[in-house]
Structure formats: C-alpha cells, structure tokens
Short mmCIF file of N, CA, C and O in Angstrom, two decimals:
data_model
loop_
_atom_site.label_atom_id
_atom_site.label_comp_id
_atom_site.label_asym_id
_atom_site.label_seq_id
_atom_site.Cartn_x
_atom_site.Cartn_y
_atom_site.Cartn_z
N MET A 69 0.60 3.80 -4.71
CA MET A 69 0.72 2.78 -5.94
C MET A 69 -0.11 3.32 -6.94
O MET A 69 -1.17 3.17 -6.62
N LEU A 70 0.21 3.23 -7.96
CA LEU A 70 -0.65 3.75 -9.49
C LEU A 70 -0.89 2.15 -9.97
O LEU A 70 -0.05 1.63 -10.24
N ILE A 71 -2.12 2.07 -10.30
CA ILE A 71 -2.50 0.56 -10.97
C ILE A 71 -3.08 1.25 -12.38
O ILE A 71 -4.04 1.79 -12.37
N HIS A 72 -2.27 0.66 -13.30
CA HIS A 72 -2.89 0.81 -14.59
C HIS A 72 -3.89 -0.14 -15.09
O HIS A 72 -4.08 -1.12 -14.49
N PRO A 73 -4.51 0.50 -16.08
CA PRO A 73 -5.63 -0.73 -16.72
C PRO A 73 -4.84 -1.86 -17.20
O PRO A 73 -3.57 -1.98 -17.57
N GLY A 74 -5.38 -2.87 -16.66
CA GLY A 74 -4.80 -4.23 -17.11
C GLY A 74 -4.20 -4.80 -15.95
O GLY A 74 -3.40 -5.83 -15.79
N GLY A 75 -3.65 -3.98 -14.75
CA GLY A 75 -3.42 -4.51 -13.46
C GLY A 75 -1.74 -4.28 -13.20
O GLY A 75 -1.28 -4.56 -12.12
N GLN A 76 -1.09 -3.36 -14.38
CA GLN A 76 0.37 -3.31 -13.98
C GLN A 76 0.27 -2.01 -12.85
O GLN A 76 -0.49 -1.13 -12.77
N ALA A 77 1.23 -2.43 -11.85
CA ALA A 77 1.64 -1.46 -10.73
C ALA A 77 2.70 -0.71 -10.88
O ALA A 77 3.66 -1.21 -10.94
N THR A 78 2.70 0.47 -10.47
CA THR A 78 3.73 1.55 -10.28
C THR A 78 3.93 1.95 -9.22
O THR A 78 2.83 2.50 -8.56
N GLU A 79 4.95 1.72 -8.31
CA GLU A 79 4.94 2.14 -6.71
C GLU A 79 5.75 3.84 -7.12
O GLU A 79 6.70 3.74 -7.85
N LEU A 80 5.12 4.51 -6.51
CA LEU A 80 5.30 5.94 -6.24
C LEU A 80 6.41 6.29 -5.15
O LEU A 80 5.72 5.85 -4.12
N LYS A 81 7.41 6.47 -5.35
CA LYS A 81 8.47 6.26 -4.08
C LYS A 81 8.58 7.86 -3.49
O LYS A 81 9.38 7.75 -2.67
N LEU A 82 8.42 8.86 -4.43
CA LEU A 82 8.78 10.33 -3.85
C LEU A 82 7.86 10.74 -2.75
O LEU A 82 6.94 10.10 -2.67
N GLY A 83 8.30 11.23 -1.82
CA GLY A 83 7.28 12.04 -0.74
C GLY A 83 8.32 12.66 0.20
O GLY A 83 9.07 13.27 -0.04
N SER A 84 7.82 12.40 1.50
CA SER A 84 8.69 12.88 2.81
C SER A 84 8.83 11.62 3.60
O SER A 84 8.26 10.58 3.66
N ILE A 85 9.31 12.26 4.67
CA ILE A 85 9.23 11.26 5.97
C ILE A 85 7.72 11.02 6.32
O ILE A 85 6.82 11.86 5.96
N GLY A 86 7.60 10.11 7.35
CA GLY A 86 6.30 9.89 7.73
C GLY A 86 5.64 11.05 8.61
O GLY A 86 6.40 11.57 9.27
N LEU A 87 4.36 11.11 8.15
CA LEU A 87 3.69 12.31 8.73
C LEU A 87 3.59 12.25 10.29
O LEU A 87 3.41 10.93 10.87
N GLY A 88 3.87 13.12 11.05
CA GLY A 88 3.73 13.00 12.35
C GLY A 88 5.00 12.58 13.40
O GLY A 88 4.90 12.54 14.48
N MET A 89 6.04 12.20 12.32
CA MET A 89 7.56 11.84 12.74
C MET A 89 8.19 12.87 13.67
O MET A 89 8.66 12.86 14.62
N PHE A 90 7.77 14.12 12.91
CA PHE A 90 8.54 15.40 13.60
C PHE A 90 7.56 16.40 13.70
O PHE A 90 6.58 16.57 13.00
N ASP A 91 7.93 17.52 14.35
CA ASP A 91 7.02 18.75 14.26
C ASP A 91 7.01 19.58 12.96
O ASP A 91 5.88 19.92 12.51
N GLU A 92 7.80 19.48 12.29
CA GLU A 92 8.23 19.89 10.99
C GLU A 92 8.71 19.12 9.95
O GLU A 92 9.64 18.45 10.20
N ILE A 93 8.30 19.19 8.66
CA ILE A 93 8.79 18.15 7.75
C ILE A 93 9.69 18.90 6.84
O ILE A 93 9.91 19.92 6.65
N PRO A 94 11.08 18.11 7.01
CA PRO A 94 12.29 18.77 6.52
C PRO A 94 12.38 18.95 5.12
O PRO A 94 12.96 20.05 4.70
N ARG A 95 11.65 18.33 4.25
CA ARG A 95 11.63 18.33 2.87
C ARG A 95 10.68 17.38 2.48
O ARG A 95 10.08 16.38 2.66
N ILE A 96 10.08 17.85 1.00
CA ILE A 96 9.06 16.84 0.52
C ILE A 96 9.70 16.98 -1.00
O ILE A 96 10.02 17.80 -1.71
N ASP A 97 9.99 15.34 -1.50
CA ASP A 97 10.42 15.38 -2.68
C ASP A 97 9.30 14.99 -3.75
O ASP A 97 8.47 13.99 -3.41
N GLU A 98 9.16 16.00 -4.76
CA GLU A 98 7.86 16.00 -5.60
C GLU A 98 7.95 15.31 -6.89
O GLU A 98 9.47 15.58 -7.26
N GLY A 99 7.28 14.62 -7.47
CA GLY A 99 7.47 14.14 -8.95
C GLY A 99 6.14 14.52 -9.54
O GLY A 99 5.26 14.88 -9.13
N GLU A 100 6.18 13.88 -10.70
CA GLU A 100 4.99 14.03 -11.79
C GLU A 100 5.08 12.57 -12.54
O GLU A 100 5.99 11.93 -12.78
N VAL A 101 3.66 12.31 -12.69
CA VAL A 101 3.31 10.85 -13.32
C VAL A 101 2.10 11.27 -14.10
O VAL A 101 1.33 11.85 -13.86
N SER A 102 2.11 10.72 -15.29
CA SER A 102 0.77 10.85 -16.18
C SER A 102 0.14 9.40 -15.83
O SER A 102 0.22 8.31 -15.75
N GLU A 103 -1.27 9.80 -15.41
CA GLU A 103 -2.17 8.89 -14.96
C GLU A 103 -3.09 8.23 -15.94
O GLU A 103 -3.86 9.14 -16.75
N PRO A 104 -2.68 7.06 -16.51
CA PRO A 104 -3.55 6.72 -17.74
C PRO A 104 -5.27 6.56 -17.23
O PRO A 104 -5.28 6.35 -16.31
N GLN A 105 -6.02 6.84 -18.35
CA GLN A 105 -7.68 6.64 -18.28
C GLN A 105 -7.80 5.28 -17.68
O GLN A 105 -7.18 4.32 -17.91
N ASP A 106 -8.70 5.15 -16.73
CA ASP A 106 -8.98 4.00 -15.88
C ASP A 106 -7.97 3.59 -15.00
O ASP A 106 -8.05 2.58 -14.58
N ALA A 107 -7.05 4.22 -14.55
CA ALA A 107 -6.20 3.80 -13.76
C ALA A 107 -6.60 4.40 -12.27
O ALA A 107 -7.48 5.23 -12.41
N PHE A 108 -5.96 3.70 -11.10
CA PHE A 108 -6.39 4.22 -9.98
C PHE A 108 -5.26 4.49 -9.10
O PHE A 108 -4.21 3.70 -9.21
N LEU A 109 -5.34 5.24 -8.01
CA LEU A 109 -4.22 5.24 -6.97
C LEU A 109 -4.86 4.61 -5.73
O LEU A 109 -5.69 4.80 -5.09
N LEU A 110 -3.86 3.88 -5.01
CA LEU A 110 -3.91 3.48 -3.85
C LEU A 110 -2.80 3.82 -3.19
O LEU A 110 -1.56 3.76 -3.14
N CYS A 111 -3.37 4.43 -1.88
CA CYS A 111 -2.38 5.26 -0.86
C CYS A 111 -2.49 4.40 0.28
O CYS A 111 -3.67 3.72 0.82
N TYR A 112 -1.34 4.18 1.19
CA TYR A 112 -1.36 3.18 2.30
C TYR A 112 -0.25 3.62 3.00
O TYR A 112 0.65 4.25 2.59
N THR A 113 -0.45 3.40 4.41
CA THR A 113 0.50 3.60 5.32
C THR A 113 1.62 2.50 5.46
O THR A 113 1.32 1.34 5.01
N ASP A 114 2.63 2.66 6.19
CA ASP A 114 3.70 1.38 6.12
C ASP A 114 3.23 0.29 6.97
O ASP A 114 3.37 -0.96 6.86
N GLY A 115 2.39 0.48 7.55
CA GLY A 115 1.51 -0.31 8.50
C GLY A 115 1.13 -1.74 7.91
O GLY A 115 0.76 -2.65 8.37
N LEU A 116 0.62 -1.24 6.52
CA LEU A 116 0.15 -2.22 5.52
C LEU A 116 1.24 -3.49 5.24
O LEU A 116 1.02 -4.51 5.30
N THR A 117 2.33 -2.60 4.65
CA THR A 117 3.42 -3.55 4.14
C THR A 117 4.41 -4.35 4.98
O THR A 117 4.81 -4.96 4.90
N GLU A 118 4.24 -3.58 6.46
CA GLU A 118 5.31 -4.01 7.20
C GLU A 118 4.52 -4.99 8.34
O GLU A 118 5.42 -5.47 9.21
N VAL A 119 3.38 -5.67 7.99
CA VAL A 119 2.72 -6.42 8.80
C VAL A 119 3.42 -7.77 8.83
O VAL A 119 3.79 -8.14 7.66
N GLU A 120 3.72 -8.48 9.74
CA GLU A 120 4.39 -9.90 9.78
C GLU A 120 3.55 -10.90 10.01
O GLU A 120 2.54 -10.74 10.79
N ASN A 121 3.79 -12.16 9.46
CA ASN A 121 2.93 -13.23 10.09
C ASN A 121 3.86 -13.77 11.00
O ASN A 121 5.15 -13.43 11.31
N PHE A 122 3.61 -15.10 11.40
CA PHE A 122 4.28 -15.85 12.37
C PHE A 122 5.74 -16.17 12.11
O PHE A 122 6.69 -16.43 12.88
N ALA A 123 5.86 -16.27 10.72
CA ALA A 123 7.33 -16.71 10.30
C ALA A 123 8.19 -15.51 10.10
O ALA A 123 9.05 -15.51 9.67
N GLN A 124 7.48 -14.06 10.61
CA GLN A 124 8.30 -12.89 10.50
C GLN A 124 8.44 -12.41 9.22
O GLN A 124 9.83 -11.77 8.97
N GLU A 125 7.49 -12.85 8.15
CA GLU A 125 7.57 -12.50 6.95
C GLU A 125 6.90 -11.11 6.85
O GLU A 125 5.77 -10.97 7.47
N GLU A 126 7.32 -10.03 6.05
CA GLU A 126 6.71 -8.94 5.74
C GLU A 126 5.43 -9.08 4.68
O GLU A 126 5.84 -9.88 3.84
N PHE A 127 4.26 -8.46 5.01
CA PHE A 127 3.27 -8.76 3.82
C PHE A 127 3.78 -8.06 2.45
O PHE A 127 3.84 -8.59 1.31
N GLY A 128 4.49 -6.96 2.60
CA GLY A 128 5.36 -6.42 1.32
C GLY A 128 4.40 -5.63 0.29
O GLY A 128 3.29 -5.90 0.35
N THR A 129 4.99 -5.11 -0.43
CA THR A 129 4.39 -4.53 -1.59
C THR A 129 3.92 -5.39 -2.79
O THR A 129 2.89 -5.22 -3.46
N GLU A 130 4.82 -6.43 -2.80
CA GLU A 130 4.53 -7.32 -3.74
C GLU A 130 2.95 -8.13 -3.67
O GLU A 130 2.22 -8.26 -4.59
N ARG A 131 2.74 -8.47 -2.23
CA ARG A 131 1.54 -8.94 -1.96
C ARG A 131 0.20 -8.09 -2.34
O ARG A 131 -0.78 -8.41 -2.73
N VAL A 132 0.73 -6.77 -1.97
CA VAL A 132 -0.49 -5.62 -2.27
C VAL A 132 -0.72 -5.57 -3.70
O VAL A 132 -1.52 -5.61 -4.49
N GLU A 133 0.42 -5.57 -4.50
CA GLU A 133 0.31 -5.67 -6.21
C GLU A 133 -0.58 -6.93 -6.51
O GLU A 133 -1.45 -6.78 -7.43
N GLN A 134 -0.46 -8.08 -5.97
CA GLN A 134 -0.95 -9.42 -6.41
C GLN A 134 -2.52 -9.13 -6.40
O GLN A 134 -3.15 -9.44 -7.10
N VAL A 135 -3.06 -8.33 -5.18
CA VAL A 135 -4.23 -8.10 -4.97
C VAL A 135 -4.83 -7.11 -6.06
O VAL A 135 -6.04 -7.35 -6.40
N LEU A 136 -4.22 -6.08 -6.39
CA LEU A 136 -4.46 -5.22 -7.14
C LEU A 136 -4.81 -5.58 -8.75
O LEU A 136 -5.74 -5.04 -9.10
N ARG A 137 -4.06 -6.21 -8.75
CA ARG A 137 -3.76 -6.79 -10.50
C ARG A 137 -5.17 -7.60 -10.52
O ARG A 137 -5.82 -7.69 -11.77
N ALA A 138 -5.43 -8.50 -9.63
CA ALA A 138 -6.40 -9.28 -9.67
C ALA A 138 -8.02 -8.65 -9.50
O ALA A 138 -8.99 -8.85 -10.11
N GLY A 139 -7.78 -7.27 -9.21
CA GLY A 139 -9.00 -6.45 -8.73
C GLY A 139 -9.13 -5.33 -9.41
O GLY A 139 -9.95 -4.35 -9.20
N ALA A 140 -8.19 -5.08 -10.62
CA ALA A 140 -8.00 -3.93 -11.23
C ALA A 140 -9.35 -3.25 -11.84
O ALA A 140 -9.41 -1.98 -11.89
N SER A 141 -10.51 -3.96 -12.10
CA SER A 141 -11.64 -3.62 -12.82
C SER A 141 -12.53 -3.38 -11.74
O SER A 141 -13.93 -3.23 -11.95
N LYS A 142 -12.45 -3.64 -10.44
CA LYS A 142 -13.62 -3.81 -9.29
C LYS A 142 -13.46 -2.13 -8.68
O LYS A 142 -12.95 -1.20 -8.80
N SER A 143 -14.57 -2.07 -7.97
CA SER A 143 -14.83 -0.62 -7.31
C SER A 143 -13.60 -0.69 -6.44
O SER A 143 -13.25 -1.40 -5.65
N ALA A 144 -13.46 0.77 -5.73
CA ALA A 144 -12.56 1.03 -4.84
C ALA A 144 -12.75 0.63 -3.40
O ALA A 144 -11.92 -0.05 -3.01
N GLU A 145 -13.85 0.66 -3.19
CA GLU A 145 -14.46 0.16 -2.05
C GLU A 145 -13.95 -1.58 -2.04
O GLU A 145 -13.52 -2.15 -0.81
N THR A 146 -14.47 -2.32 -3.08
CA THR A 146 -13.89 -3.75 -3.25
C THR A 146 -12.59 -3.81 -3.12
O THR A 146 -12.06 -4.86 -2.40
N ILE A 147 -11.84 -3.22 -3.70
CA ILE A 147 -10.34 -3.12 -3.97
C ILE A 147 -9.67 -3.26 -2.46
O ILE A 147 -8.76 -3.97 -1.73
N VAL A 148 -10.15 -2.11 -1.58
CA VAL A 148 -9.76 -1.72 -0.26
C VAL A 148 -10.08 -3.17 0.45
O VAL A 148 -9.34 -3.41 1.30
N GLU A 149 -11.39 -3.50 0.58
CA GLU A 149 -11.78 -4.84 1.16
C GLU A 149 -10.72 -5.93 1.16
O GLU A 149 -10.45 -6.77 1.75
N GLU A 150 -10.57 -6.32 -0.20
CA GLU A 150 -9.79 -7.52 -0.72
C GLU A 150 -8.64 -7.09 -0.31
O GLU A 150 -7.64 -8.33 0.16
N VAL A 151 -7.88 -5.75 -0.40
CA VAL A 151 -6.48 -5.50 0.20
C VAL A 151 -6.40 -6.26 1.91
O VAL A 151 -5.63 -6.81 2.10
N LEU A 152 -7.15 -5.65 2.35
CA LEU A 152 -7.49 -5.59 4.16
C LEU A 152 -7.52 -7.10 4.16
O LEU A 152 -7.13 -7.77 5.19
N ALA A 153 -8.35 -7.81 3.51
CA ALA A 153 -9.00 -9.36 3.68
C ALA A 153 -7.60 -10.15 3.49
O ALA A 153 -7.20 -10.88 4.00
N ALA A 154 -6.73 -9.91 2.41
CA ALA A 154 -5.49 -10.34 2.32
C ALA A 154 -4.36 -10.27 3.43
O ALA A 154 -3.83 -11.24 3.84
N LEU A 155 -4.61 -9.27 3.83
CA LEU A 155 -3.60 -8.69 5.03
C LEU A 155 -3.86 -9.80 6.20
O LEU A 155 -3.05 -10.42 6.83
N ASP A 156 -5.21 -9.69 6.40
CA ASP A 156 -5.76 -10.54 7.54
C ASP A 156 -5.57 -12.03 7.54
O ASP A 156 -4.92 -12.71 8.19
N ALA A 157 -5.68 -12.45 6.10
CA ALA A 157 -5.38 -13.93 5.85
C ALA A 157 -3.74 -14.25 6.08
O ALA A 157 -3.47 -15.02 6.49
N PHE A 158 -2.94 -13.25 5.60
CA PHE A 158 -1.45 -13.60 5.71
C PHE A 158 -0.89 -13.23 7.13
O PHE A 158 -0.34 -14.31 7.54
N LYS A 159 -1.57 -12.34 7.95
CA LYS A 159 -0.78 -12.26 9.14
C LYS A 159 -1.27 -13.22 10.17
O LYS A 159 -0.64 -13.60 11.31
N GLY A 160 -2.69 -13.85 9.78
CA GLY A 160 -3.06 -14.84 10.64
C GLY A 160 -3.31 -14.12 12.23
O GLY A 160 -4.02 -13.16 12.39
N ASP A 161 -2.90 -14.90 13.20
CA ASP A 161 -3.20 -14.49 14.70
C ASP A 161 -2.25 -13.35 15.22
O ASP A 161 -2.13 -13.05 16.44
N SER A 162 -1.39 -13.03 14.28
CA SER A 162 -0.16 -12.07 14.51
C SER A 162 -0.98 -10.71 14.90
O SER A 162 -1.65 -10.35 14.20
N PRO A 163 -0.20 -10.00 15.77
CA PRO A 163 -0.81 -8.69 16.14
C PRO A 163 -0.40 -7.67 15.31
O PRO A 163 0.84 -7.71 14.50
N TYR A 164 -1.49 -6.67 15.11
CA TYR A 164 -1.16 -5.19 14.29
C TYR A 164 -0.05 -4.75 15.24
O TYR A 164 -0.23 -4.46 16.50
N VAL A 165 1.16 -4.04 14.67
CA VAL A 165 2.16 -3.37 15.60
C VAL A 165 2.18 -2.14 15.34
O VAL A 165 2.99 -1.29 15.85
N ASP A 166 1.45 -1.73 14.17
CA ASP A 166 1.49 -0.13 13.63
C ASP A 166 0.15 0.06 13.19
O ASP A 166 -0.76 -0.80 12.66
N ASP A 167 -0.20 1.42 12.88
CA ASP A 167 -1.37 1.77 12.46
C ASP A 167 -1.38 1.33 11.08
O ASP A 167 -0.31 1.20 10.37
N THR A 168 -2.43 0.96 10.25
CA THR A 168 -2.77 0.67 9.10
C THR A 168 -3.84 1.54 8.57
O THR A 168 -5.13 1.37 8.84
N ALA A 169 -3.34 2.23 7.43
CA ALA A 169 -4.69 2.75 6.72
C ALA A 169 -4.37 2.69 5.32
O ALA A 169 -3.41 2.56 4.48
N VAL A 170 -5.61 2.64 4.61
CA VAL A 170 -5.76 2.38 3.04
C VAL A 170 -6.76 3.33 2.75
O VAL A 170 -7.75 3.51 3.01
N LEU A 171 -6.23 4.09 1.66
CA LEU A 171 -7.04 4.83 0.86
C LEU A 171 -7.14 4.67 -0.93
O LEU A 171 -6.03 4.39 -1.22
#
C-alpha cells in the first residue's frame, strides 16, 4: 500500500501468488507507480488484513488505511506499531490463524 502525503492510500494489487505456496512462482505481474515525495510504502502479508474478531469480521484494508491516514507524518516504526496496536484491539482475544508481517 502506497501512502501519499496527506494520507491518501493506493493499494498496489499487482504481484504474484503468496511466497512459499509453490516450489516455483508461476508468474509475476509487474507494474509501475510514481512515488510522490514524502510518500511511504507499507508492505504486509494477508495475515494482517484477514485477522478476524469474534464477530468473524476481517480487519481488512480499510482499517489499515484508517491507521495510515492518521499517522502519515509519523516515523515508520511508529506507524507499524500503530497498525499492530489497531489489529490487536480489533481482534481482541481471537487467535491469530496466519502469520502476520508488516514492513
């Protein structure tokens, strides 16, 4: 997800299947995007957006975007901490069922 100055988020959807799912990656869909000055890129695994709460609602990309809009001028470390804190608050006592990585 590319976050522009001011907090607008652009979800980058091209790529490949999940890494580690197959011995060989069958294809990679490449794209190009212009990165505005002072923008940042948040990379994450599907374990972030697919975490569910007790009502079986997914955390989803919209909630990630909300956290990013609010923290657009903060440090990368702080942004990752805030994304993970929002995730923990959302899921409550529900277990993690997949790996979750945020970069």
